[in-house]
XYZ file of C-alpha atoms in Angstrom:
394
model
C 0.011 -0.027 0.056
C 1.326 3.301 -0.977
C 2.090 5.734 1.849
C -0.260 8.817 1.800
C 1.173 12.276 1.496
C 1.126 14.488 4.616
C -1.786 16.906 5.171
C 0.394 19.887 4.713
C 1.523 18.671 1.241
C -2.096 17.946 0.244
C -3.288 21.475 1.312
C -0.319 22.992 -0.357
C -1.487 21.332 -3.564
C -5.025 22.804 -3.170
C -3.391 26.247 -2.571
C -1.503 25.862 -5.798
C -4.767 24.656 -7.549
C -6.827 27.700 -6.644
C -4.021 30.214 -7.026
C -3.313 28.862 -10.621
C -7.032 28.894 -11.291
C -6.875 32.620 -10.557
C -3.700 33.215 -12.551
C -4.730 31.289 -15.550
C -7.939 33.316 -15.851
C -5.519 36.132 -16.674
C -2.212 34.885 -18.190
C -3.456 33.431 -21.399
C -5.356 36.786 -22.094
C -2.120 38.808 -21.818
C -1.023 38.176 -25.397
C -4.495 38.946 -26.731
C -4.590 42.065 -24.463
C -1.255 43.298 -25.949
C -2.101 42.563 -29.482
C -5.538 44.253 -29.407
C -6.284 46.759 -26.740
C -2.588 47.804 -26.058
C -1.527 47.502 -29.706
C 1.955 45.833 -28.777
C 3.826 42.933 -30.438
C 6.106 39.993 -29.558
C 8.979 42.077 -28.253
C 6.686 43.713 -25.738
C 5.301 40.355 -24.741
C 8.750 38.900 -24.248
C 9.808 42.081 -22.263
C 6.685 41.910 -19.935
C 7.055 38.280 -19.210
C 10.842 38.308 -19.053
C 11.230 41.274 -16.685
C 8.445 39.893 -14.446
C 10.064 36.479 -14.166
C 13.486 37.876 -13.480
C 12.244 40.092 -10.720
C 10.518 37.009 -9.104
C 13.766 34.970 -9.495
C 15.881 37.351 -7.318
C 13.261 37.476 -4.772
C 13.121 33.669 -4.736
C 16.855 33.510 -3.614
C 16.323 36.087 -0.851
C 13.107 34.561 0.545
C 14.538 30.968 0.515
C 17.575 31.993 2.274
C 15.639 34.101 4.789
C 13.355 31.211 5.590
C 16.519 29.190 6.543
C 17.941 32.009 8.776
C 14.700 32.161 10.738
C 14.880 28.606 11.653
C 12.956 26.941 8.798
C 9.691 29.016 9.362
C 8.462 29.032 5.858
C 4.749 29.711 6.160
C 4.759 33.548 6.872
C 6.689 34.290 3.698
C 4.490 31.846 1.684
C 1.293 33.716 2.825
C 2.819 37.112 2.024
C 3.779 35.993 -1.489
C 0.360 34.608 -2.319
C -1.290 37.725 -0.888
C 0.773 40.181 -2.936
C 0.132 38.289 -6.259
C -3.631 38.038 -5.688
C -3.917 41.643 -4.773
C -1.992 42.779 -7.818
C -3.202 40.413 -10.657
C -6.693 41.749 -10.970
C -5.157 45.197 -11.657
C -4.204 44.084 -15.020
C -7.805 44.780 -15.906
C -7.352 48.554 -15.708
C -3.883 49.198 -17.357
C -3.717 51.444 -20.220
C -0.448 50.712 -21.799
C 2.096 47.924 -22.022
C 4.567 49.662 -19.584
C 1.709 49.738 -16.982
C 1.082 46.172 -17.720
C 4.771 45.480 -17.201
C 4.635 47.093 -13.681
C 1.551 45.294 -12.615
C 2.792 41.990 -13.851
C 6.028 42.590 -12.151
C 4.364 43.077 -8.787
C 2.370 39.908 -9.362
C 5.498 37.994 -10.007
C 7.156 39.680 -6.851
C 4.646 37.824 -4.847
C 5.618 34.590 -6.656
C 9.247 35.343 -5.853
C 8.485 35.880 -2.170
C 6.567 32.558 -1.923
C 7.977 29.970 -4.130
C 11.246 28.950 -2.521
C 9.829 28.854 1.106
C 6.853 26.845 -0.205
C 8.979 24.329 -2.057
C 11.161 23.971 1.122
C 8.107 23.555 3.346
C 6.685 20.856 1.189
C 10.082 19.129 1.176
C 10.400 19.483 4.947
C 6.907 17.834 5.340
C 7.534 14.890 3.183
C 9.365 11.659 3.750
C 12.544 11.341 1.707
C 11.273 8.313 -0.398
C 8.192 10.374 -1.489
C 9.711 13.730 -2.518
C 9.473 13.069 -6.216
C 5.815 12.115 -5.771
C 5.130 15.133 -3.624
C 6.493 17.587 -6.082
C 4.769 15.820 -8.876
C 1.356 16.128 -7.050
C 2.154 19.785 -6.354
C 2.758 20.506 -9.998
C -0.169 18.290 -11.064
C -2.520 20.459 -8.894
C -0.891 23.631 -10.233
C -1.592 22.640 -13.754
C -5.033 21.335 -12.813
C -5.936 24.836 -11.516
C -4.546 26.315 -14.785
C -6.961 24.016 -16.743
C -10.027 25.175 -14.841
C -8.849 28.791 -14.998
C -8.549 28.762 -18.677
C -11.950 26.976 -18.899
C -13.694 29.355 -16.521
C -12.313 32.412 -18.538
C -13.429 30.796 -21.923
C -16.901 30.016 -20.384
C -17.507 33.564 -19.072
C -16.319 35.127 -22.354
C -18.365 32.852 -24.462
C -21.641 32.745 -22.632
C -21.702 36.090 -20.935
C -20.136 38.409 -23.538
C -18.365 40.497 -20.840
C -15.197 42.202 -21.834
C -11.687 40.699 -21.108
C -11.057 43.250 -18.349
C -14.151 41.964 -16.272
C -12.904 38.277 -16.557
C -9.482 39.479 -15.206
C -11.287 41.119 -12.139
C -13.103 37.983 -11.417
C -9.837 36.123 -10.778
C -9.696 37.793 -7.449
C -12.315 35.169 -6.072
C -10.213 31.975 -6.431
C -7.168 33.872 -5.416
C -8.875 34.608 -1.946
C -9.753 30.951 -1.587
C -6.062 30.054 -2.031
C -4.992 32.534 0.765
C -7.665 31.265 3.149
C -6.675 27.689 2.623
C -3.078 28.473 3.196
C -3.669 30.417 6.290
C -5.946 27.798 7.941
C -4.753 24.450 6.618
C -0.911 24.552 6.599
C 1.290 23.791 9.536
C 4.968 24.441 10.042
C 7.288 21.426 10.509
C 8.508 21.604 14.103
C 12.198 21.256 14.486
C 13.729 19.163 17.404
C 14.119 21.249 20.632
C 17.907 20.991 20.512
C 18.097 21.982 16.822
C 20.467 24.972 16.342
C 19.758 27.191 13.358
C 23.034 28.160 11.455
C 24.070 31.673 12.413
C 24.960 32.377 8.827
C 24.094 30.812 5.560
C 26.272 31.757 2.429
C 24.647 33.086 -0.592
C 27.820 32.466 -2.699
C 27.202 29.807 -5.329
C 30.676 28.396 -4.374
C 29.155 27.264 -1.148
C 27.008 24.762 -3.137
C 28.333 21.307 -4.174
C 30.032 20.970 -7.524
C 27.240 18.819 -8.869
C 24.542 21.221 -7.924
C 26.544 24.027 -9.466
C 26.715 22.037 -12.781
C 22.981 21.305 -12.492
C 22.024 25.024 -12.058
C 24.351 26.148 -14.861
C 22.751 23.620 -17.179
C 19.261 24.639 -16.115
C 20.102 28.256 -16.852
C 20.970 27.315 -20.418
C 17.868 25.293 -20.722
C 15.792 28.255 -19.533
C 17.086 30.149 -22.503
C 15.174 27.749 -24.601
C 12.109 27.863 -22.196
C 10.675 31.095 -23.435
C 7.144 31.955 -21.996
C 4.495 29.600 -23.177
C 2.265 32.653 -24.147
C 4.280 32.697 -27.332
C 2.435 29.425 -28.213
C -0.786 31.195 -27.650
C 0.366 34.177 -29.637
C 1.269 31.824 -32.635
C -2.267 30.095 -32.288
C -3.863 33.589 -32.398
C -1.851 34.541 -35.593
C -2.866 31.274 -37.211
C -6.491 32.002 -36.712
C -7.677 31.079 -33.343
C -10.273 33.307 -31.623
C -9.961 34.190 -28.004
C -12.041 31.398 -26.639
C -10.160 28.852 -28.675
C -6.885 30.217 -27.372
C -8.045 29.809 -23.830
C -9.097 26.237 -24.640
C -5.773 25.520 -26.042
C -4.187 26.826 -22.864
C -6.383 24.719 -20.772
C -5.597 21.577 -22.835
C -1.779 22.195 -22.451
C -2.127 22.368 -18.627
C -4.469 19.297 -18.626
C -1.657 17.409 -20.341
C 0.858 18.572 -17.904
C -1.348 17.670 -14.956
C -2.023 14.146 -16.324
C 1.571 13.261 -16.277
C 2.874 15.171 -13.232
C 2.263 12.629 -10.469
C 3.300 9.626 -12.628
C 6.523 11.232 -13.534
C 7.234 12.078 -9.918
C 6.689 8.585 -8.873
C 8.984 7.239 -11.581
C 11.610 9.689 -10.542
C 11.351 8.262 -7.000
C 11.657 4.661 -8.290
C 14.347 5.072 -11.181
C 16.135 8.275 -10.086
C 15.780 11.895 -11.374
C 18.254 11.638 -14.128
C 16.340 9.486 -16.754
C 13.116 11.404 -16.140
C 14.819 14.754 -16.634
C 16.606 13.529 -19.694
C 13.344 12.357 -21.381
C 11.446 15.568 -20.392
C 14.153 17.931 -21.599
C 14.802 16.011 -24.891
C 11.131 15.935 -25.629
C 10.910 19.626 -25.032
C 13.562 20.316 -27.705
C 11.795 17.998 -30.160
C 8.356 19.676 -29.487
C 9.832 23.125 -30.152
C 11.401 21.871 -33.368
C 7.982 20.692 -34.329
C 6.359 24.151 -33.475
C 8.851 25.595 -35.874
C 7.129 23.604 -38.788
C 3.519 24.234 -37.686
C 1.476 26.117 -40.188
C -1.967 24.669 -39.405
C -4.185 24.618 -36.298
C -4.599 20.860 -36.130
C -0.903 20.300 -36.093
C -0.510 23.097 -33.519
C -2.931 21.340 -31.317
C -1.148 17.975 -31.664
C 2.213 19.600 -30.897
C 0.933 21.568 -27.950
C -0.489 18.429 -26.276
C 2.625 16.469 -26.806
C 4.594 19.328 -25.281
C 2.348 19.416 -22.293
C 2.513 15.722 -21.601
C 6.311 15.629 -21.616
C 6.693 18.940 -19.792
C 4.490 17.814 -16.792
C 6.328 14.428 -16.704
C 9.651 15.934 -15.629
C 8.629 18.903 -13.505
C 8.530 17.067 -10.146
C 11.951 15.359 -10.814
C 13.416 18.878 -11.670
C 12.518 20.110 -8.092
C 13.234 16.762 -6.370
C 16.716 16.878 -7.603
C 17.423 20.093 -5.774
C 16.228 18.519 -2.489
C 18.473 15.580 -3.162
C 21.604 17.768 -3.504
C 21.166 19.799 -0.256
C 20.622 19.505 3.560
C 17.573 20.541 5.538
C 19.038 23.662 7.110
C 19.974 25.073 3.681
C 16.963 23.819 1.855
C 15.257 27.164 1.337
C 18.556 28.678 -0.004
C 19.070 25.826 -2.347
C 15.573 26.270 -3.785
C 16.224 29.980 -3.985
C 19.156 29.223 -6.223
C 17.104 26.839 -8.241
C 14.506 29.446 -8.939
C 17.115 32.112 -9.626
C 18.686 29.852 -12.268
C 15.340 29.218 -13.883
C 14.516 32.977 -13.929
C 17.814 34.786 -14.501
C 17.681 33.841 -18.143
C 13.990 34.805 -18.532
C 14.609 38.340 -19.927
C 17.169 37.425 -22.509
C 15.055 34.368 -23.410
C 11.871 36.315 -23.899
C 13.566 39.253 -25.693
C 15.644 37.024 -27.962
C 12.666 34.817 -28.796
C 10.508 37.879 -29.614
C 13.292 39.702 -31.562
C 13.845 36.516 -33.743
C 10.098 36.220 -34.255
C 9.701 39.878 -35.330
C 12.905 39.919 -37.588
C 12.599 36.642 -39.469
C 9.613 34.938 -38.220
C 8.058 32.528 -35.618
C 9.419 29.213 -37.073
C 12.978 30.600 -36.662
C 12.302 31.695 -32.967
C 10.960 28.035 -32.076
C 13.756 26.431 -34.054
C 16.440 28.469 -32.092
C 14.875 27.435 -28.820
C 14.853 23.831 -29.951
C 18.562 23.864 -30.541
C 19.259 25.420 -27.135
C 17.109 22.763 -25.436
C 18.990 19.895 -27.174
C 22.283 21.429 -26.121
C 21.227 21.667 -22.497
C 19.853 18.060 -22.614
C 23.331 16.843 -23.975
C 25.121 18.672 -21.045
C 22.546 17.153 -18.575
C 23.429 13.570 -19.691
C 27.206 14.012 -20.020
C 28.358 16.776 -17.617
C 25.988 17.172 -14.697
C 26.034 13.697 -13.551
C 29.533 12.772 -14.704
C 31.013 9.826 -12.785
C 27.658 8.621 -11.302
C 25.531 5.613 -12.380
C 22.471 6.404 -14.690
C 19.945 5.603 -12.006
C 21.806 6.909 -8.904
C 20.295 10.412 -8.781
């Protein structure tokens, strides 16, 4: 009989579900909002998403380290982060220009930056070591499940009520409030032993990390250059003739595919090790982006988008579980902060470069460039990150 996940982990999954329900009522509308109401193009989209993600990434490092320095008390920072995001996000409904959108979106992502590393560390603190991959897979599956429902709710409201985009964005405040209430009432801190001593100082220097985790984070940063915001997939769909409701349904389908493979991929990472699961997920990402470069019809776009979602969700849990494996409990928040910084520091150049290539020579070249970077990162993952270790040992 499989061991059940702890209550704190289950509630954190529900928090992610409702928060992403709120978020994904808004995010897939951003490229449409830029292209229509705000009259901006791919470079503006890349700048908005890239700056927002990078701002969040630096805060993730600070908040993760701070949660270690205060004795592993993660909940307070997690509550603050979710609250900031869910107060800022509905304000996207009232922006009048893309710079204003950039500001509000950055505040939204600041909340994500404050909460993410402490939340991931809290989840790891609460989970038996042999279930870490499954716990992160569950959390990512719930996150993606909320994204599915959020996009479907937005599509249904737009289709059946005829209200403007701005009003749909305002309605996202409701599930956001549910997420905050669940977090405040249902999550408990992990109690440290009475004789436990919190380290007086935890270094922020990357040289403090083990050589293997440094190699992993450098490779992850390269892979992030390929992982430009998924809203470019929606922009491509919109350019190929999808209306707004169809774009929302595509977004929901991508996240449904991610959610369907999240827990299975996490369980497999616990059983076989993180390395084979990460290799499959990253290699599939590169192949799918190569296929996006060839897409010129909506049926093919649907097929590739679903394949992308299946393989992306498959490796999400393993990616985070690997960080947990490479660190100790007292420095877990800092390690997750470095992980999130690595995945975000490349966000601005990734978004701007993707958007610039798109505008200068076309969408197929932008997707093709990302595919090449992803395959290069996958090669480094297989040959450099785990050098000297058996295939199934990590």
